[in-house]
Short mmCIF file of C-alpha atoms and ligand atoms in Angstrom, two decimals:
data_model
loop_
_atom_site.label_atom_id
_atom_site.label_comp_id
_atom_site.label_asym_id
_atom_site.label_seq_id
_atom_site.Cartn_x
_atom_site.Cartn_y
_atom_site.Cartn_z
CA MET Z 1 0.06 0.01 -0.06
CA THR Z 2 1.53 3.34 -1.01
CA GLU Z 3 2.13 5.73 1.84
CA ASN Z 4 1.14 9.32 1.53
CA ASP Z 5 0.98 12.52 3.73
CA VAL Z 6 -2.30 13.55 1.93
CA VAL Z 7 -4.40 12.03 -0.83
CA VAL Z 8 -6.60 14.35 -2.64
CA ILE Z 9 -9.78 12.91 -4.10
CA GLY Z 10 -10.86 14.94 -7.14
CA GLY Z 11 -8.51 16.52 -9.60
CA GLY Z 12 -10.40 19.67 -10.45
CA ALA Z 13 -9.34 23.29 -9.67
CA ALA Z 14 -9.65 22.63 -5.90
CA GLY Z 15 -7.74 19.44 -5.71
CA LEU Z 16 -5.02 20.22 -8.13
CA SER Z 17 -4.52 23.70 -6.41
CA ALA Z 18 -4.16 21.99 -3.09
CA ALA Z 19 -1.97 19.35 -4.58
CA LEU Z 20 0.31 22.17 -5.78
CA VAL Z 21 0.61 23.67 -2.37
CA LEU Z 22 1.07 20.43 -0.76
CA THR Z 23 3.74 19.26 -3.09
CA ARG Z 24 5.58 22.49 -2.83
CA ALA Z 25 5.50 22.01 1.03
CA ARG Z 26 7.37 18.79 0.15
CA ARG Z 27 4.50 16.40 1.38
CA ARG Z 28 4.19 13.11 -0.38
CA VAL Z 29 0.81 13.63 -2.32
CA SER Z 30 -1.43 11.35 -4.41
CA VAL Z 31 -4.31 12.83 -6.51
CA VAL Z 32 -7.03 10.41 -7.52
CA ASP Z 33 -9.29 11.73 -10.14
CA ALA Z 34 -12.29 10.36 -12.03
CA GLY Z 35 -11.58 12.78 -14.95
CA LYS Z 36 -15.11 14.36 -14.90
CA PRO Z 37 -14.82 18.14 -13.83
CA ARG Z 38 -18.09 19.85 -13.59
CA ASN Z 39 -17.29 22.60 -16.52
CA ALA Z 40 -16.09 19.98 -18.95
CA PRO Z 41 -18.98 20.50 -21.35
CA ALA Z 42 -17.86 24.25 -21.73
CA ALA Z 43 -15.50 25.18 -24.51
CA HIS Z 44 -14.25 28.14 -22.50
CA MET Z 45 -13.78 29.29 -18.94
CA HIS Z 46 -14.38 32.88 -17.91
CA GLY Z 47 -13.66 34.95 -14.99
CA PHE Z 48 -10.31 33.34 -13.96
CA LEU Z 49 -8.04 36.32 -13.85
CA GLY Z 50 -5.26 35.83 -16.06
CA SER Z 51 -6.81 32.83 -17.85
CA ASP Z 52 -10.24 34.33 -18.90
CA GLY Z 53 -11.34 32.42 -21.97
CA ARG Z 54 -8.94 29.61 -21.70
CA PRO Z 55 -10.40 26.02 -22.36
CA PRO Z 56 -11.12 24.37 -18.93
CA THR Z 57 -9.09 21.26 -19.94
CA GLU Z 58 -6.09 23.23 -20.62
CA LEU Z 59 -5.92 24.72 -16.93
CA LEU Z 60 -6.29 21.34 -15.66
CA ALA Z 61 -3.75 19.87 -17.70
CA ALA Z 62 -1.32 22.87 -16.70
CA GLY Z 63 -2.39 22.10 -13.16
CA ARG Z 64 -1.44 18.37 -13.53
CA ASP Z 65 1.96 19.35 -14.90
CA GLU Z 66 2.77 21.59 -12.30
CA VAL Z 67 1.88 19.06 -9.62
CA THR Z 68 3.99 16.28 -10.97
CA ARG Z 69 6.93 18.55 -11.75
CA TYR Z 70 7.01 18.80 -7.84
CA GLY Z 71 6.61 15.07 -7.24
CA GLY Z 72 2.90 14.68 -6.83
CA HIS Z 73 1.52 11.36 -7.94
CA LEU Z 74 -1.64 11.48 -10.25
CA ALA Z 75 -4.02 8.48 -10.54
CA SER Z 76 -6.86 8.25 -12.78
CA GLY Z 77 -9.78 6.22 -10.87
CA VAL Z 78 -12.79 6.37 -8.66
CA VAL Z 79 -12.32 6.45 -4.85
CA THR Z 80 -15.01 4.17 -3.60
CA SER Z 81 -14.27 4.17 0.32
CA ILE Z 82 -12.19 6.02 2.95
CA VAL Z 83 -11.76 4.20 6.45
CA PRO Z 84 -9.59 5.04 9.38
CA ASP Z 85 -6.59 3.00 9.28
CA ALA Z 86 -6.34 0.63 12.19
CA GLY Z 87 -2.49 0.29 11.81
CA THR Z 88 -1.72 3.84 12.23
CA ALA Z 89 -4.70 4.24 14.84
CA ALA Z 90 -2.84 1.54 17.19
CA ALA Z 91 0.32 3.44 16.85
CA GLY Z 92 -1.59 6.47 18.21
CA ARG Z 93 -1.33 8.53 14.97
CA LEU Z 94 -4.12 9.62 12.54
CA GLY Z 95 -4.27 7.54 9.25
CA PHE Z 96 -6.79 6.56 6.64
CA GLU Z 97 -7.08 3.71 4.03
CA VAL Z 98 -8.26 5.06 0.65
CA SER Z 99 -9.89 2.25 -1.65
CA LEU Z 100 -10.25 2.76 -5.33
CA GLU Z 101 -12.47 0.91 -7.64
CA ASP Z 102 -9.64 -0.18 -9.74
CA GLY Z 103 -6.21 -0.43 -8.42
CA PRO Z 104 -4.47 -0.61 -5.06
CA SER Z 105 -5.56 1.06 -1.87
CA LEU Z 106 -3.51 4.13 -0.79
CA ARG Z 107 -2.48 4.89 2.95
CA THR Z 108 -2.43 8.36 3.97
CA ARG Z 109 -2.32 10.85 7.03
CA ARG Z 110 -4.85 13.07 6.02
CA VAL Z 111 -7.57 13.05 3.18
CA LEU Z 112 -8.78 16.19 1.20
CA ILE Z 113 -12.04 15.35 -0.79
CA THR Z 114 -12.67 17.78 -3.69
CA THR Z 115 -15.26 15.68 -5.52
CA GLY Z 116 -17.40 18.54 -6.82
CA LEU Z 117 -21.29 18.50 -7.52
CA ARG Z 118 -23.60 17.19 -9.87
CA ASP Z 119 -25.92 19.42 -11.72
CA ASP Z 120 -29.54 18.41 -11.73
CA ILE Z 121 -31.19 19.96 -14.77
CA PRO Z 122 -34.76 19.73 -16.07
CA ASP Z 123 -35.31 16.56 -18.31
CA LEU Z 124 -36.38 18.05 -21.48
CA PRO Z 125 -35.55 17.10 -24.96
CA GLY Z 126 -32.38 18.96 -26.08
CA VAL Z 127 -31.54 20.17 -22.53
CA ARG Z 128 -28.52 17.72 -21.89
CA GLU Z 129 -27.24 17.92 -25.37
CA ARG Z 130 -26.85 21.67 -25.13
CA TRP Z 131 -25.81 21.76 -21.55
CA GLY Z 132 -22.82 24.36 -21.23
CA ARG Z 133 -23.01 25.29 -24.93
CA ASP Z 134 -26.08 27.31 -25.09
CA LEU Z 135 -28.03 25.79 -22.27
CA LEU Z 136 -26.49 27.71 -19.53
CA HIS Z 137 -26.56 28.16 -15.81
CA CYS Z 138 -24.07 30.75 -14.65
CA PRO Z 139 -24.20 34.17 -16.02
CA TYR Z 140 -20.91 35.26 -14.51
CA CYS Z 141 -19.27 32.18 -16.64
CA HIS Z 142 -21.06 32.82 -19.77
CA GLY Z 143 -23.58 35.69 -19.85
CA TYR Z 144 -21.21 38.42 -21.44
CA GLU Z 145 -20.77 35.79 -24.36
CA VAL Z 146 -24.58 36.02 -25.02
CA ARG Z 147 -25.20 39.59 -23.93
CA ASP Z 148 -27.72 41.73 -25.66
CA GLN Z 149 -29.24 38.40 -27.46
CA PRO Z 150 -32.57 37.16 -27.00
CA LEU Z 151 -32.40 34.89 -23.84
CA GLY Z 152 -34.77 32.28 -22.08
CA VAL Z 153 -35.03 31.31 -18.69
CA LEU Z 154 -36.59 27.96 -17.69
CA GLY Z 155 -38.39 27.33 -14.36
CA GLY Z 156 -38.31 24.15 -12.41
CA THR Z 157 -36.46 25.16 -9.36
CA PRO Z 158 -37.39 27.51 -6.42
CA GLU Z 159 -34.64 30.09 -7.54
CA ALA Z 160 -35.85 30.33 -11.11
CA VAL Z 161 -37.76 33.79 -10.96
CA ALA Z 162 -34.60 35.17 -9.22
CA HIS Z 163 -32.31 33.69 -12.00
CA ALA Z 164 -34.60 35.54 -14.57
CA HIS Z 165 -33.91 38.76 -12.66
CA LEU Z 166 -30.39 38.05 -12.67
CA ILE Z 167 -30.08 37.18 -16.25
CA ARG Z 168 -31.88 40.40 -17.21
CA GLN Z 169 -28.49 42.15 -16.19
CA TRP Z 170 -27.00 40.91 -19.59
CA SER Z 171 -30.06 41.45 -22.05
CA ASP Z 172 -33.06 43.69 -22.44
CA ASP Z 173 -34.65 40.68 -24.23
CA VAL Z 174 -35.30 38.07 -21.50
CA VAL Z 175 -38.39 35.82 -21.41
CA PHE Z 176 -39.15 33.55 -18.47
CA PHE Z 177 -40.77 30.14 -19.19
CA PRO Z 178 -42.23 28.87 -15.78
CA ASN Z 179 -42.90 25.43 -17.36
CA GLY Z 180 -45.61 24.59 -14.90
CA ASP Z 181 -43.99 26.57 -11.86
CA ALA Z 182 -46.58 28.76 -9.97
CA VAL Z 183 -45.79 32.52 -10.37
CA THR Z 184 -47.24 34.63 -7.89
CA THR Z 185 -49.03 37.94 -8.65
CA THR Z 186 -45.99 39.93 -6.87
CA GLN Z 187 -43.62 37.89 -8.99
CA ARG Z 188 -45.55 38.70 -12.12
CA GLU Z 189 -45.53 42.50 -11.35
CA GLN Z 190 -41.81 42.44 -10.71
CA LEU Z 191 -40.98 40.52 -13.93
CA ALA Z 192 -43.14 42.86 -15.91
CA SER Z 193 -41.59 45.92 -14.04
CA ARG Z 194 -38.24 44.96 -15.42
CA ALA Z 195 -39.67 43.99 -18.95
CA ILE Z 196 -39.23 40.32 -18.60
CA GLY Z 197 -41.75 38.36 -20.43
CA ILE Z 198 -43.64 35.22 -19.37
CA ILE Z 199 -44.69 32.55 -21.50
CA GLU Z 200 -46.85 30.07 -19.65
CA HIS Z 201 -47.27 27.25 -22.17
CA PRO Z 202 -45.36 24.40 -21.14
CA VAL Z 203 -41.92 23.67 -22.97
CA ALA Z 204 -41.81 20.79 -25.15
CA ARG Z 205 -38.18 21.07 -26.29
CA LEU Z 206 -35.15 23.18 -26.96
CA VAL Z 207 -34.69 23.74 -31.04
CA VAL Z 208 -31.28 23.35 -32.33
CA GLU Z 209 -30.13 24.07 -36.01
CA SER Z 210 -26.76 23.75 -37.51
CA ASP Z 211 -25.48 22.85 -33.75
CA ARG Z 212 -26.92 26.08 -32.53
CA LEU Z 213 -29.91 26.66 -30.20
CA VAL Z 214 -32.38 28.65 -32.18
CA GLY Z 215 -35.62 28.71 -29.99
CA VAL Z 216 -37.78 26.99 -27.59
CA ARG Z 217 -40.71 24.76 -28.76
CA LEU Z 218 -43.76 25.03 -26.69
CA VAL Z 219 -46.33 22.22 -26.33
CA THR Z 220 -48.49 24.16 -28.67
CA GLY Z 221 -45.92 23.96 -31.52
CA HIS Z 222 -45.06 27.50 -31.42
CA VAL Z 223 -41.20 28.27 -31.41
CA VAL Z 224 -39.91 31.13 -29.28
CA PRO Z 225 -36.74 32.41 -30.84
CA ARG Z 226 -33.93 32.56 -28.30
CA ALA Z 227 -30.12 32.35 -28.82
CA ALA Z 228 -29.33 31.02 -25.43
CA VAL Z 229 -31.36 29.57 -22.30
CA PHE Z 230 -30.55 29.60 -18.80
CA VAL Z 231 -31.67 27.31 -16.25
CA ARG Z 232 -30.88 27.29 -12.41
CA PRO Z 233 -29.98 23.73 -11.63
CA ARG Z 234 -30.18 21.83 -8.37
CA PHE Z 235 -26.90 21.48 -7.08
CA VAL Z 236 -26.16 18.10 -5.47
CA PRO Z 237 -22.84 17.55 -3.85
CA ASN Z 238 -20.72 14.49 -4.60
CA ASP Z 239 -20.35 14.16 -0.91
CA THR Z 240 -20.86 10.31 -0.26
CA LEU Z 241 -17.11 9.94 0.83
CA LEU Z 242 -17.56 12.78 3.41
CA THR Z 243 -21.11 11.66 4.73
CA GLY Z 244 -19.59 7.95 4.71
CA LEU Z 245 -16.82 9.23 7.32
CA GLY Z 246 -19.50 10.72 9.39
CA CYS Z 247 -18.70 14.31 8.50
CA ALA Z 248 -21.51 16.61 9.99
CA THR Z 249 -23.97 18.29 7.87
CA HIS Z 250 -25.64 21.72 7.93
CA ASP Z 251 -29.76 21.58 7.99
CA SER Z 252 -29.32 22.15 4.15
CA GLY Z 253 -27.85 18.54 4.01
CA TRP Z 254 -24.30 20.12 2.80
CA VAL Z 255 -21.36 18.99 4.64
CA VAL Z 256 -19.98 21.48 7.14
CA ALA Z 257 -16.34 22.67 6.54
CA ASP Z 258 -14.65 25.82 8.05
CA PRO Z 259 -12.98 28.32 6.00
CA THR Z 260 -9.81 26.10 5.84
CA GLY Z 261 -11.83 23.17 4.67
CA ARG Z 262 -11.71 21.44 8.06
CA THR Z 263 -14.82 19.12 8.67
CA SER Z 264 -16.05 17.66 11.66
CA VAL Z 265 -14.02 14.49 11.32
CA ARG Z 266 -10.40 14.81 12.39
CA GLY Z 267 -7.99 14.38 9.39
CA VAL Z 268 -10.64 15.00 6.82
CA TRP Z 269 -10.73 18.02 4.67
CA ALA Z 270 -13.05 19.20 1.81
CA ALA Z 271 -12.90 22.28 -0.57
CA GLY Z 272 -14.51 23.51 -3.73
CA ASN Z 273 -17.96 22.54 -5.03
CA ALA Z 274 -18.27 19.35 -2.93
CA VAL Z 275 -18.78 21.54 0.00
CA ASN Z 276 -19.66 24.89 -1.63
CA PRO Z 277 -22.02 25.37 -4.45
CA ARG Z 278 -21.05 29.00 -4.85
CA ALA Z 279 -17.34 27.92 -5.69
CA GLN Z 280 -16.25 29.39 -9.13
CA VAL Z 281 -13.11 27.77 -10.46
CA ILE Z 282 -10.96 30.76 -9.07
CA SER Z 283 -12.64 30.41 -5.54
CA ALA Z 284 -12.49 26.43 -5.74
CA ALA Z 285 -8.90 26.84 -6.53
CA GLY Z 286 -8.49 29.30 -3.53
CA GLU Z 287 -10.44 26.92 -1.44
CA GLY Z 288 -7.99 24.12 -2.27
CA SER Z 289 -5.20 26.31 -1.57
CA ALA Z 290 -6.41 27.51 1.94
CA ALA Z 291 -7.03 23.79 2.78
CA ALA Z 292 -3.63 22.75 1.77
CA ILE Z 293 -1.91 25.22 4.20
CA ALA Z 294 -3.97 24.19 6.88
CA ILE Z 295 -3.56 20.43 6.31
CA ASN Z 296 0.36 20.97 6.12
CA ASN Z 297 0.12 22.92 9.30
CA ASP Z 298 -1.87 20.18 11.03
CA LEU Z 299 0.73 17.68 10.01
CA VAL Z 300 3.56 20.05 11.33
CA ASP Z 301 1.50 20.07 14.65
CA GLU Z 302 1.32 16.20 14.68
CA ASP Z 303 5.10 16.09 14.13
CA ILE Z 304 5.87 18.11 17.22
CA PRO Z 305 6.50 15.70 19.97
CA ILE Z 306 5.12 16.36 23.27
CA PRO Z 307 7.88 15.73 26.11
CA ALA Z 308 6.94 13.69 28.97
CA HIS Z 309 8.33 16.42 31.28
CA SER Z 310 6.42 19.34 29.79
CA VAL Z 311 2.95 17.28 30.29
CA LEU Z 312 3.94 16.73 33.89
CA GLN Z 313 4.87 20.59 34.35
CA ASP Z 314 1.52 21.27 32.82
CA VAL Z 315 -0.49 18.96 34.91
CA ALA Z 316 1.51 20.36 38.18
CA ARG Z 317 0.47 24.20 37.21
C1 FAD X 1 -21.26 24.16 -18.04
C2 FAD X 1 -20.52 24.89 -16.87
C3 FAD X 1 -19.53 25.88 -17.21
C4 FAD X 1 -18.85 26.65 -16.05
N1 FAD X 1 -18.12 27.56 -16.66
C5 FAD X 1 -17.46 28.19 -15.61
C6 FAD X 1 -16.49 29.46 -15.97
O1 FAD X 1 -16.50 29.73 -17.14
N2 FAD X 1 -16.05 29.98 -14.90
C7 FAD X 1 -15.92 29.53 -13.49
O2 FAD X 1 -15.41 30.08 -12.78
N3 FAD X 1 -16.69 28.54 -13.34
C8 FAD X 1 -17.50 27.85 -14.34
N4 FAD X 1 -18.30 26.76 -13.84
C9 FAD X 1 -18.18 26.30 -12.58
C10 FAD X 1 -17.03 25.28 -12.16
O3 FAD X 1 -17.31 24.24 -13.07
C11 FAD X 1 -16.78 25.01 -10.81
O4 FAD X 1 -16.59 26.07 -10.21
C12 FAD X 1 -15.50 23.90 -10.66
O5 FAD X 1 -15.43 22.88 -11.51
C13 FAD X 1 -15.41 23.53 -9.39
O6 FAD X 1 -14.25 22.76 -9.07
P1 FAD X 1 -13.96 21.68 -8.14
O7 FAD X 1 -12.39 21.16 -8.11
O8 FAD X 1 -14.78 22.01 -6.94
O9 FAD X 1 -14.86 20.51 -8.88
P2 FAD X 1 -14.77 19.98 -10.29
O10 FAD X 1 -14.00 20.80 -11.32
O11 FAD X 1 -16.06 19.40 -10.63
O12 FAD X 1 -13.66 18.46 -9.98
C14 FAD X 1 -14.16 17.67 -9.19
C15 FAD X 1 -13.45 16.38 -9.62
O13 FAD X 1 -13.64 14.99 -8.64
C16 FAD X 1 -13.65 13.96 -9.56
N5 FAD X 1 -14.38 12.99 -8.75
C17 FAD X 1 -15.59 12.98 -8.18
N6 FAD X 1 -15.96 11.90 -7.45
C18 FAD X 1 -14.79 11.17 -7.26
C19 FAD X 1 -14.23 10.02 -6.75
N7 FAD X 1 -15.19 9.23 -5.90
N8 FAD X 1 -13.03 9.75 -7.06
C20 FAD X 1 -12.16 10.38 -7.72
N9 FAD X 1 -12.61 11.32 -8.30
C21 FAD X 1 -13.81 11.83 -8.13
C22 FAD X 1 -14.62 14.20 -10.68
O14 FAD X 1 -14.60 13.49 -11.69
C23 FAD X 1 -13.91 15.79 -11.11
O15 FAD X 1 -12.66 15.74 -11.94
C24 FAD X 1 -18.97 25.96 -14.88
C25 FAD X 1 -19.87 24.98 -14.56
C26 FAD X 1 -20.65 24.22 -15.56
C27 FAD X 1 -21.38 23.29 -15.10
#
């Protein structure tokens, strides 16, 4: 079994950023990654200072190069379980055994879980195929690229009306499709006051021509021309490894992590979208970096021996 100081599970922005800081702190680090970063469907990544417009795959490839350059070990695979390591526990130290779907288990002193989240989007024909292309969720990521164009916002989640108001910042021509959601009188008035149209008929599908979204087909057969459609997905954290370890959760169900990524379970850390649905690429990377520094400090603390006489002096005081 390979010995590590830290095993990072998930090789997206959060995980690789953490691995970079930890390898530079001369820690033995393995990153296990299933290779499905959340923004994979998008051709370009925006809002990352100095890398705006860069393909997300390029950023991660550069990150992997940097981590390996400092001696980090990268493994492709899916981590299926993490359990406290009985051997290290018997020796009075913290440790974990990380099991992969395929491949040898890893032994490590600390784990950092950066497994991201899943976007639960409406199950309508055309939606899945256009996801990250012209069926979008984040205006900060892709709003500028479709500015001033006819835009749609699909209902289906409690935040959909607020999302329509947000998208209005990028275009004067926004239509909200509640698609079965109830819209209150106040909401109607507020949408109307900002010139956001409402089309009540349920949506049948997105219409695509020459590999471009051109409109929204209603069940009536009518097509509403739109250049892009936004949706506010339900964010589902990939946190089964964290909950499996017993990490405490908020009332919302999301795992609790402090600003350094420390969870309620000693030795278990988390960063990025796995614990924070608001994390963009740059902030996920920042959270990974913060967690790495905190983990390194934690390992340094563990390495400082407590002399027996100082314990006796403390007790005597
Ligand atoms: C379509 C789309 C476009 C976006 N565009 C932008 C943008 O332009 N700018 C921006 O700032 N943000 C953008 N985002 C948000 C961005 O994707 C996230 O902020 C970012 O991916 C979060 O990084 P992360 O490291 O937390 O998670 P991820 O990047 O999702 O990485 C998690 C990694 O963990 C792996 N993993 C999961 N479970 C396991 C397991 N059990 N074992 C091993 N590996 C595992 C996954 O395969 C994945 O590779 C976009 C999101 C979407 C959906």
